[in-house]
Coordinates of C-alpha atoms in Angstrom, one line a residue:
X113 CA -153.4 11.4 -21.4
X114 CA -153.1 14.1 -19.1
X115 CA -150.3 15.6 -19.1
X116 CA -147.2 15.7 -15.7
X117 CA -147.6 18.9 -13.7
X118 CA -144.0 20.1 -13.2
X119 CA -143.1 22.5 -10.1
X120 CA -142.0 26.5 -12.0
X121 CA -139.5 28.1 -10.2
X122 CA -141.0 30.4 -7.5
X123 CA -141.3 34.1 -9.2
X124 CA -139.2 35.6 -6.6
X125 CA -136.6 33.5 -7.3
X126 CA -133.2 35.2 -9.3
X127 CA -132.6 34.2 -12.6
X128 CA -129.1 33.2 -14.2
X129 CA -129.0 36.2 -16.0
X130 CA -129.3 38.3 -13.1
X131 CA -127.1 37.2 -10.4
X132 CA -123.3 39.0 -10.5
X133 CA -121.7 35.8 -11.3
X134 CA -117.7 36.0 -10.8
X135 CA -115.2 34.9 -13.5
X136 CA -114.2 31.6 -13.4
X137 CA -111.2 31.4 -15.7
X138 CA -108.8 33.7 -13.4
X139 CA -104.9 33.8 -13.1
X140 CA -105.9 31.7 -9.8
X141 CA -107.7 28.7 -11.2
X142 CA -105.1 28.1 -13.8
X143 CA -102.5 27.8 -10.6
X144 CA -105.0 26.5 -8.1
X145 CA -108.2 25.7 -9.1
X146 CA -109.2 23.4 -6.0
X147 CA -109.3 26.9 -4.1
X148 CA -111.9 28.4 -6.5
X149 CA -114.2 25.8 -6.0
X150 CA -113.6 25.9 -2.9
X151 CA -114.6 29.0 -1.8
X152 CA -117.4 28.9 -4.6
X153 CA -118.8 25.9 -2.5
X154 CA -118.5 28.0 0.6
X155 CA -120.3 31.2 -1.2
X156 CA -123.1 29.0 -2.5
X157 CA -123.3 25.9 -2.2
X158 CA -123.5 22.8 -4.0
X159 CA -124.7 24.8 -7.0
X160 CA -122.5 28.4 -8.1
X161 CA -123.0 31.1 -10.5
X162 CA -120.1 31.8 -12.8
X163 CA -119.1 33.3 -16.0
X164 CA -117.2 31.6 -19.0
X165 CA -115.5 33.6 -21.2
X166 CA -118.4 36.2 -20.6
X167 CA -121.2 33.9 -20.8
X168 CA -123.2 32.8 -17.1
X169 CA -123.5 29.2 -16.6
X170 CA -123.9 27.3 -13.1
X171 CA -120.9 25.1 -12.0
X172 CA -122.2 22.1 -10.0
X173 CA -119.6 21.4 -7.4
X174 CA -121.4 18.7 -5.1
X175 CA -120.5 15.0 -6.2
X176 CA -124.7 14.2 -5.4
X177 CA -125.7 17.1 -7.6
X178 CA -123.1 16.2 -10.4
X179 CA -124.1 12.6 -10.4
X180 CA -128.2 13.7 -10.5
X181 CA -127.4 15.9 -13.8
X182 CA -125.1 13.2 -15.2
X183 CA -127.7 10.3 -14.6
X184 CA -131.3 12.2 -15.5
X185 CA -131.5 12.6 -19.1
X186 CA -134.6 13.5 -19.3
X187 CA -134.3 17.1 -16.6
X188 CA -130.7 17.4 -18.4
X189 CA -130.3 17.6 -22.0
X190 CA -127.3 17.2 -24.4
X191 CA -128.6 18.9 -27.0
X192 CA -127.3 22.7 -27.6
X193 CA -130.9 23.4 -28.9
X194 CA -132.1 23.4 -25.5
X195 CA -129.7 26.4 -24.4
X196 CA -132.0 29.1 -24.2
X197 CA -129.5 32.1 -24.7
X198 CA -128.5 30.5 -28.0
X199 CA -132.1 30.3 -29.1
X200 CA -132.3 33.7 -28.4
X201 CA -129.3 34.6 -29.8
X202 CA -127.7 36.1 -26.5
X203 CA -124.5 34.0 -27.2
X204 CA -121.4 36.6 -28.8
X205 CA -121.1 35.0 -32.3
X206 CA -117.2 34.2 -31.7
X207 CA -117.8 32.5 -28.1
X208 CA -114.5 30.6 -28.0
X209 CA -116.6 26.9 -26.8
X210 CA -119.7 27.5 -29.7
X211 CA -118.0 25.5 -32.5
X212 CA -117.6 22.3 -30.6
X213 CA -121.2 22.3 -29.4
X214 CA -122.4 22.7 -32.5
X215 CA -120.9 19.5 -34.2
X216 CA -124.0 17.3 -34.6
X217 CA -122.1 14.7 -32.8
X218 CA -123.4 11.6 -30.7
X219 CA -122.2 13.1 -27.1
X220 CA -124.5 16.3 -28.3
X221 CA -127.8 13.8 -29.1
X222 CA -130.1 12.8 -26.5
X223 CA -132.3 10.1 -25.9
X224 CA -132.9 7.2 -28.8
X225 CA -131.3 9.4 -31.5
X226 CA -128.2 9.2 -28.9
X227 CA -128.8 5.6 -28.0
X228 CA -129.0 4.5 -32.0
X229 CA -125.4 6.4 -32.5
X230 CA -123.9 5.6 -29.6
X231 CA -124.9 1.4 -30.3
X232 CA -122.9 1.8 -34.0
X233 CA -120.1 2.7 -31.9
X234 CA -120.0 0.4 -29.5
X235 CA -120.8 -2.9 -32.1
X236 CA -117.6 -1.0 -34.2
X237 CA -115.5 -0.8 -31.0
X238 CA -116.3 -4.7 -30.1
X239 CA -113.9 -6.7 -32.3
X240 CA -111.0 -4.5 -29.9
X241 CA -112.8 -5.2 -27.0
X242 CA -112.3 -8.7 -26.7
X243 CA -108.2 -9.7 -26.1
X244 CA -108.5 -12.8 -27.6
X245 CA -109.6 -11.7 -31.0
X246 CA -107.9 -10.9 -33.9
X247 CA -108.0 -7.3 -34.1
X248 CA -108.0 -6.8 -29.7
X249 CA -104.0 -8.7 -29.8
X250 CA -103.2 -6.7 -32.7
X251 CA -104.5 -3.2 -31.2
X252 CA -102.7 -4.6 -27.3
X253 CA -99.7 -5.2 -29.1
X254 CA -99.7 -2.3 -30.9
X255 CA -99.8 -0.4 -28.0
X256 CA -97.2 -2.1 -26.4
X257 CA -95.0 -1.8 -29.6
X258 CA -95.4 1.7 -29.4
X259 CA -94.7 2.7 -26.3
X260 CA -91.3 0.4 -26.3
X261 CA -90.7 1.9 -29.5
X262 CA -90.5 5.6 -28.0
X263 CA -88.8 4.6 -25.1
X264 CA -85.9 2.9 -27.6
X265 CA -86.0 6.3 -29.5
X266 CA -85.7 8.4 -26.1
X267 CA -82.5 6.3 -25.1
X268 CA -81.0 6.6 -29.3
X269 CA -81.4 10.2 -28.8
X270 CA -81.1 11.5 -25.3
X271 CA -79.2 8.0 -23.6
X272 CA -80.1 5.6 -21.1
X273 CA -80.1 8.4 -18.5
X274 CA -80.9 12.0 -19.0
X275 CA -84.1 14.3 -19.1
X276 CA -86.9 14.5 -21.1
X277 CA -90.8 15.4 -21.4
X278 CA -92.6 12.8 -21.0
X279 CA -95.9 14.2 -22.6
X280 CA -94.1 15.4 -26.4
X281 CA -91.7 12.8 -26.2
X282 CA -93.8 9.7 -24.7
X283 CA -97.6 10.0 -24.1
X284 CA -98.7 12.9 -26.8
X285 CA -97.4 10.7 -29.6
X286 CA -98.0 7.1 -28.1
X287 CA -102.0 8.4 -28.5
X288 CA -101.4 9.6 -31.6
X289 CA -100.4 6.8 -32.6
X290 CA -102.7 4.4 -31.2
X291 CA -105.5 6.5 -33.0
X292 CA -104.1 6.6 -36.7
X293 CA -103.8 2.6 -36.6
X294 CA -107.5 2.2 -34.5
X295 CA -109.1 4.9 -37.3
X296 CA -107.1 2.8 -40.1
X297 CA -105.4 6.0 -41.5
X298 CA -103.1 5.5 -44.1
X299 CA -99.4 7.1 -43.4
X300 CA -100.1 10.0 -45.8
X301 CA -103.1 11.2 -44.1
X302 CA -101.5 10.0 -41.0
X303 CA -99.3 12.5 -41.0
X304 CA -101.3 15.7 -41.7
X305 CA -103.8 14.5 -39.3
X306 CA -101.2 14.1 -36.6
X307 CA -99.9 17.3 -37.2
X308 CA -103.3 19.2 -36.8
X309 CA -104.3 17.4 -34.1
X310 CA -102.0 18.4 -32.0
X311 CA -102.5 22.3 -32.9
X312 CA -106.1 21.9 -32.3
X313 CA -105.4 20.2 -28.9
X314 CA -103.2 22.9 -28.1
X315 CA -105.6 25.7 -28.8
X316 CA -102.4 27.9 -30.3
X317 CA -103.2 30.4 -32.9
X318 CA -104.1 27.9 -35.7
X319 CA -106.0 26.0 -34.0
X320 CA -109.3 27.4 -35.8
X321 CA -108.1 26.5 -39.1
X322 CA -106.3 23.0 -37.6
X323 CA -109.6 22.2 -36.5
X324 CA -111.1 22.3 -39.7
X325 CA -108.7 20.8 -41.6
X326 CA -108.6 17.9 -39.0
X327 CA -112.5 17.6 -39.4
X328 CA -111.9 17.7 -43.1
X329 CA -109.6 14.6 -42.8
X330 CA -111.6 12.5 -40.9
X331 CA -114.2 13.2 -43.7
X332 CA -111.7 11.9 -45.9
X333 CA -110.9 9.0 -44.2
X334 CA -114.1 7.8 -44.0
X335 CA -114.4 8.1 -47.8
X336 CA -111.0 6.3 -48.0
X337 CA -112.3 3.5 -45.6
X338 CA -115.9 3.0 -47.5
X339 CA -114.0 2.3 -50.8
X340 CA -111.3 0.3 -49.5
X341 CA -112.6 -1.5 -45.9
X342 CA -110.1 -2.9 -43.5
X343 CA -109.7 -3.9 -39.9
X344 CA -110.1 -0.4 -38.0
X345 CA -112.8 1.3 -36.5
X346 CA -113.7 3.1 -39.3
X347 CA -114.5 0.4 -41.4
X348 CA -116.5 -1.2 -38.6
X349 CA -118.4 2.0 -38.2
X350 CA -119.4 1.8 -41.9
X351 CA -120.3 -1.9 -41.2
X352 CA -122.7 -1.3 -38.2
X353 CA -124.4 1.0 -40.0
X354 CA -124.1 1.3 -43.6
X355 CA -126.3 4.8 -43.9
X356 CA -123.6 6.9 -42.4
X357 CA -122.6 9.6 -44.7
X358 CA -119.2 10.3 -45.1
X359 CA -119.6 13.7 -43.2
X360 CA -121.4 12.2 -40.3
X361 CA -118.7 9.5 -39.9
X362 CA -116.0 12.2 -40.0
X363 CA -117.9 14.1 -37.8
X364 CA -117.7 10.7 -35.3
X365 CA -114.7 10.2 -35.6
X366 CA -113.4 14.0 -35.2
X367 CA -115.0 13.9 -31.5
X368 CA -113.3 10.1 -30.4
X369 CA -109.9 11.7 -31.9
X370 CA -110.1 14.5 -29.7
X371 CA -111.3 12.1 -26.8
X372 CA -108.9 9.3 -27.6
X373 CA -105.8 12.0 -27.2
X374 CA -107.2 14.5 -25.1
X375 CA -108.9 12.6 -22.2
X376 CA -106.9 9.3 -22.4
X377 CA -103.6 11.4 -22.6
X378 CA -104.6 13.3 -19.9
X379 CA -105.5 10.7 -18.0
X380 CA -101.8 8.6 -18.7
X381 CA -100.5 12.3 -17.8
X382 CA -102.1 12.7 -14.9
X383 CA -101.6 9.1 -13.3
X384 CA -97.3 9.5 -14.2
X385 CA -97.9 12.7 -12.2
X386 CA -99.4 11.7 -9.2
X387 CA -96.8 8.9 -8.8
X388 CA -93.8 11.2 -9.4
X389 CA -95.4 13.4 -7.4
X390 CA -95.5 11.4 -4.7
X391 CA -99.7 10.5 -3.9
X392 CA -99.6 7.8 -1.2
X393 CA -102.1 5.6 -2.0
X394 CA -100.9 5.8 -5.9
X395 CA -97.7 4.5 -5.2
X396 CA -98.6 1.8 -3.3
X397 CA -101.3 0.4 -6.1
X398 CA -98.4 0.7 -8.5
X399 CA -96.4 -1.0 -6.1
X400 CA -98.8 -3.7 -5.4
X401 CA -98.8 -4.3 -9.3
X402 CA -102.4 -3.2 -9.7
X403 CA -102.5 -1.1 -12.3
X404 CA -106.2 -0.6 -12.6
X405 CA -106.2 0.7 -9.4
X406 CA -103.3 3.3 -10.0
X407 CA -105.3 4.7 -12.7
X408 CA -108.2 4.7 -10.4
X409 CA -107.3 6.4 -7.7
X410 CA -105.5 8.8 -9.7
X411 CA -108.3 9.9 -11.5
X412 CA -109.7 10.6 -7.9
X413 CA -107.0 12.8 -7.2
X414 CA -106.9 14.6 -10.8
X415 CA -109.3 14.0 -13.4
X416 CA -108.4 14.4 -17.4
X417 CA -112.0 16.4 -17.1
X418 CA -112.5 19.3 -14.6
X419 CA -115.6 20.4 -16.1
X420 CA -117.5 18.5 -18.2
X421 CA -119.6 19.0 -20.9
X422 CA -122.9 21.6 -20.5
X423 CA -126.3 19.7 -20.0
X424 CA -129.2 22.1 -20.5
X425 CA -132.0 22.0 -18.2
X426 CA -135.4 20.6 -19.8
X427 CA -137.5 22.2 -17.7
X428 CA -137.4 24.2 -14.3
X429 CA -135.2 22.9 -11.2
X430 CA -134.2 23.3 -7.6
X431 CA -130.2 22.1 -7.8
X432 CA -128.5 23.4 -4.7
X433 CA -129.7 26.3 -3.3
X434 CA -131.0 27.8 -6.5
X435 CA -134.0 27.4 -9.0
X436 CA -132.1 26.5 -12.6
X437 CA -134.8 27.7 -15.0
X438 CA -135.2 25.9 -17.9
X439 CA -132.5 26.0 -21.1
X440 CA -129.9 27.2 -18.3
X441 CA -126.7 25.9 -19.0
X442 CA -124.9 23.9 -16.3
X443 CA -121.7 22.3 -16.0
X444 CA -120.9 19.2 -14.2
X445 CA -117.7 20.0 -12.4
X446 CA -116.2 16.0 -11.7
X447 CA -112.9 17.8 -10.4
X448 CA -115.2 19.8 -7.6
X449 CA -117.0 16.6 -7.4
X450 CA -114.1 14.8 -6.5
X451 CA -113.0 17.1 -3.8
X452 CA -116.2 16.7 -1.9
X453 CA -116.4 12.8 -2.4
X454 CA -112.6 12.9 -1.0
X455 CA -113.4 15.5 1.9
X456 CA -117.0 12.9 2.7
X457 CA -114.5 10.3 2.8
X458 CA -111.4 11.0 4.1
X459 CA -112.2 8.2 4.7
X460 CA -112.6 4.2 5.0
X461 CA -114.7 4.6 1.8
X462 CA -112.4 6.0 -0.3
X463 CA -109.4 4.1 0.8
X464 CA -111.2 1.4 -0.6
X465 CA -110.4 -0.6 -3.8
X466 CA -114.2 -0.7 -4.8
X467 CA -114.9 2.9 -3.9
X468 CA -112.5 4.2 -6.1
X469 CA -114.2 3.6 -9.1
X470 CA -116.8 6.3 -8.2
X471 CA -114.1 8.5 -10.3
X472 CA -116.0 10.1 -13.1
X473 CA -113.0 9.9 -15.5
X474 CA -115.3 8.3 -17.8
X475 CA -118.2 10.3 -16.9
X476 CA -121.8 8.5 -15.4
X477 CA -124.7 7.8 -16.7
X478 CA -126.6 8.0 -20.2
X479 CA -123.9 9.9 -21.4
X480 CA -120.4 8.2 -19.8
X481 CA -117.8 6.5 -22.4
X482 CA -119.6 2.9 -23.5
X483 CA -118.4 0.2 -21.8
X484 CA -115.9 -1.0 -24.8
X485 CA -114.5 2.6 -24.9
X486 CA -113.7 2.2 -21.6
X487 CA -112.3 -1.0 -21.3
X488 CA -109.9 0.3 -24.1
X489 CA -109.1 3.5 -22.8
X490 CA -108.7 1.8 -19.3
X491 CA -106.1 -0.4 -21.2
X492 CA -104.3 2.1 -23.2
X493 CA -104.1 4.2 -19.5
X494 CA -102.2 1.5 -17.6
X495 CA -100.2 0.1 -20.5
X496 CA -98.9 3.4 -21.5
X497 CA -98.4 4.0 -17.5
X498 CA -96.6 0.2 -17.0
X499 CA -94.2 0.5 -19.5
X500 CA -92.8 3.3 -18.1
X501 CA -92.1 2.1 -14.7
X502 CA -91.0 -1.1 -16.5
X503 CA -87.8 0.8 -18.7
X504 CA -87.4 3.8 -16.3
X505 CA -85.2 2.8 -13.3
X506 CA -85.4 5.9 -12.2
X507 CA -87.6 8.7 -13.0
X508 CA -88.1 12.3 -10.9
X509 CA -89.5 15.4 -11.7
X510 CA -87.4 18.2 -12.5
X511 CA -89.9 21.2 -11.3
X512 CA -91.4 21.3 -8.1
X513 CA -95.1 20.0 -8.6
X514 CA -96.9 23.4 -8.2
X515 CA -94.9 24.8 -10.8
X516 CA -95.7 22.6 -13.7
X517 CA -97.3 24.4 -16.6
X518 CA -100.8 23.2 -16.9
X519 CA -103.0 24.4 -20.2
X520 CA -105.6 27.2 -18.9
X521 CA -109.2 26.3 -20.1
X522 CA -112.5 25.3 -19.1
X523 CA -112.6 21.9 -19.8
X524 CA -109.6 19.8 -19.3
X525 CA -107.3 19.9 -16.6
X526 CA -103.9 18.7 -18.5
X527 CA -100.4 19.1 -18.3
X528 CA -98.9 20.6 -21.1
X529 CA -95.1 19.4 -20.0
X530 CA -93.7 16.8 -17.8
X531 CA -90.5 17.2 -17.3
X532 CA -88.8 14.4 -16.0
X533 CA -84.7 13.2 -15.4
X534 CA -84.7 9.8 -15.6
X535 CA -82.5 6.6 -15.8
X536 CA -83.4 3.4 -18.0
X537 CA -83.4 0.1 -16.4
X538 CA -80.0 -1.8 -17.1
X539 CA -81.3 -4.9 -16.2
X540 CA -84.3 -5.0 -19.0
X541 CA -83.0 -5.2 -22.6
X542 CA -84.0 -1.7 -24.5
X543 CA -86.1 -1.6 -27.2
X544 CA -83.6 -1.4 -30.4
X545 CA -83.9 1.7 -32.1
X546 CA -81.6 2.7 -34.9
X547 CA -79.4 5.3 -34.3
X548 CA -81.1 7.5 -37.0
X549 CA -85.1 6.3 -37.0
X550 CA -86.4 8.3 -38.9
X551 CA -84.0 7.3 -42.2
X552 CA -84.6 3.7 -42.0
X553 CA -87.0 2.0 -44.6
X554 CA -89.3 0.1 -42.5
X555 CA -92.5 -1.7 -43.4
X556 CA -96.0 -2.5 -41.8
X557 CA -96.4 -1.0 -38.1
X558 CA -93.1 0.5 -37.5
X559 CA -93.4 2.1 -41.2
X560 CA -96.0 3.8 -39.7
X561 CA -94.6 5.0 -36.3
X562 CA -91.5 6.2 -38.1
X563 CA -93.6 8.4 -40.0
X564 CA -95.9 9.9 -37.4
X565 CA -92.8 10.7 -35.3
X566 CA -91.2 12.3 -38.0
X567 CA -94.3 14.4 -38.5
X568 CA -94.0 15.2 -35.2
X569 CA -90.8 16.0 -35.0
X570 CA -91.4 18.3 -37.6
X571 CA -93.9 20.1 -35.9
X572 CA -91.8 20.8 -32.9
X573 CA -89.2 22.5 -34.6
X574 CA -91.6 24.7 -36.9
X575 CA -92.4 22.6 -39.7
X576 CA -88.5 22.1 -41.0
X577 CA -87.0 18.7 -41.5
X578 CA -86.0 16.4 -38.5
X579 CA -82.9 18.7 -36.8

């Protein structure tokens, strides 16, 4: 068979490499990174040049462009063995974003060796799926529990009205905690896990060590599930396909915890924000009582995702106004994309209830979460969300918007506090708490909360006992 002829870029035309790409991670993106891309758009194009921590990459900014690279995956590639400047060893050895890529993970396969891994996860992730089985009311009401639970332990501790931070007090350890009973962790690893997990996310000065030790555990946990099977994801991972060794489950499940806390957190962050903040059309969902649509349309407005994960061009390109050779790296930018879908359609369309689901929270194509992640995630988002505005009477930020602290990186665009004063709702009984929670003997799922908030606890005040 003879084989396709595909178009080379012309030989006039510049090469990555070449081009004097400007920094993207600046003093002003961290504060406002809608004006970066901005006035990258207006220098290029659908398509920039930039540098990452030293390294060129191209930035797609155009919500057509990103969705073409999301949704080919045979021109864009997943797998870091495409990346030309790592094949020729052009990458600096400790390149801050190098250890994540090079987890032999399902999001970094392509094509059926993706497809095969990402089907065990999906069959694993079914039994939650459905509401009306066994282990979906259990994993709803779980979540539920949860989240009433550390609203009961804000009001013990701070009062019915007061201030907190809603992201270490409520929504950091409400995912936490969702992900040590959906992985089936037992309290003792529980714990530890918890505690790394949140270093790693944080990227502070452990998080290199935290990170392994976090992988480590997941390794262990799969061990601990093969030999003792129960009703978790692990276990159902193990079920779908028996030939998973304990360090490629561990592996797996590393990359959903990080996924589980950091995108779904950011996304329960991000949605609380934009209705404190004040976003229109996210008030009025929430108001209406459609909390699908609150989560939809703020992902719009703020994606958990700026930039998404590299795909690596298969062969040469036109994107934009450039030719992307082949083994370039690019990265989808879905909160760039977002501000040109917005500024197409300040519009009819995206006033829409329909339209708003062109977010790519989730991501698109080949690649995006499977549907049953999805579903979940969707669920843990607007429960997490709905509880709040169902125990808060009141709730307001204390810092203007623009001078939140967000977390400077690449990748995510999170919050890393959100400082509220609030006021619980008289007229809707409080979740009862003990006045000391973290003393009481408790047994089964609230056992297990006590413990991961006290592991918490102890991390926020530098590893000594609950003060």
């Amino acid at each position: 068979m003879e084989a396709h002829a595909y178009p080379a870029a012309p030989t006039d035309s510049p090469w990555l490499e070449s081009l004097p790409v400007q920094p993207l991670l600046t003093a002003e993106f961290d504060t406002d990174p809608g004006a970066v891309y901005g006035r990258l758009r207006q220098q290029y194009g659908p398509v920039a040049p930039v540098g990452l921590m030293g390294v060129p990459v191209w930035l797609v900014l155009d919500y057509r462009e990103v969705l073409e690279v999301l949704r080919n995956e045979s021109q864009w590639r997943r797998d870091i063995r495409y990346w030309r400047a790592r094949a020729q060893g052009r990458l600096p050895r400790d390149w801050p974003l190098l250890a994540g890529y090079e987890v032999r993970q399902t999001m970094f396969m392509d094509e059926e060796e993706h497809r095969a891994a990402r089907g065990t996860l999906h069959s694993a992730l079914r039994p939650f799926q459905e509401a009306r089985s066994p282990q979906g009311w259990e994993l709803r009401a779980a979540v539920a529990g949860y989240a009433d639970e550390l609203v009961g332990v804000l009001a013990a501790e701070s009062g019915t009205a007061g201030f907190a931070d809603l992201g270490a007090q409520y929504v950091r350890p409400l995912l936490l905690m969702v992900t040590t009973k959906l992985f089936g962790c037992p309290v003792e690893l529980g714990d530890e896990l918890v505690m790394d997990l949140w270093r790693m996310l944080d990227g502070g000065p452990d998080a290199g060590p935290a990170t392994a030790r976090a992988s480590a555990a997941m390794t262990r946990l799969a061990a601990h599930r093969r030999a003792r099977p129960g009703d978790d994801l692990t276990s159902y991972m193990l079920l779908a396909d028996p030939n998973l060794s304990d360090e490629q489950l561990g592996r797996e499940l590393f990359m959903n915890a990080v996924y589980l806390n950091d995108i779904t957190g950011n996304m329960v962050m991000n949605t609380l924000l934009e209705v404190l903040r004040g976003n229109a059309t996210v008030r009025r969902s929430l108001s209406a009582g459609q909390l699908g649509e609150t989560v939809n349309r703020a992902a719009l407005a703020n994606p958990p995702v700026a930039n998404m994960c590299f795909r690596f061009a298969a062969r040469d390109v036109r994107l934009g106004n450039f030719w992307v050779r082949a083994g370039d790296a690019v990265s989808p930018s879905a909160a760039a994309a977002h501000q040109d879908l917005l500024a197409i359609g300040s519009s009819p369309m995206v006033g829409s209830a329909v339209s708003t689901r062109a977010h790519l929270g989730w991501g698109a194509g080949p690649h995006q979460c499977p549907s049953a992640a999805r579903e979940l995630g969707g669920l843990i988002v607007a429960t997490a969300v709905g509880r709040v505005f169902e125990h808060f009477a009141r709730a307001e930020l204390t810092l203007p918007p623009d001078q939140l602290p967000w977390r400077a990186g690449p990748v995510v665009r999170g919050l890393k506090v959100l400082p509220v004063r609030y006021e619980l709702n008289a007229g809707r009984p409080q979740p009862h708490v003990p006045a000391r929670p973290e003393a009481t003997a408790a047994t089964g799922a609230n056992s297990q909360a006590r413990g991961l908030l006290s592991a918490l606890r102890r991390l926020m005040f530098g590893g000594k006992k609950d003060a």
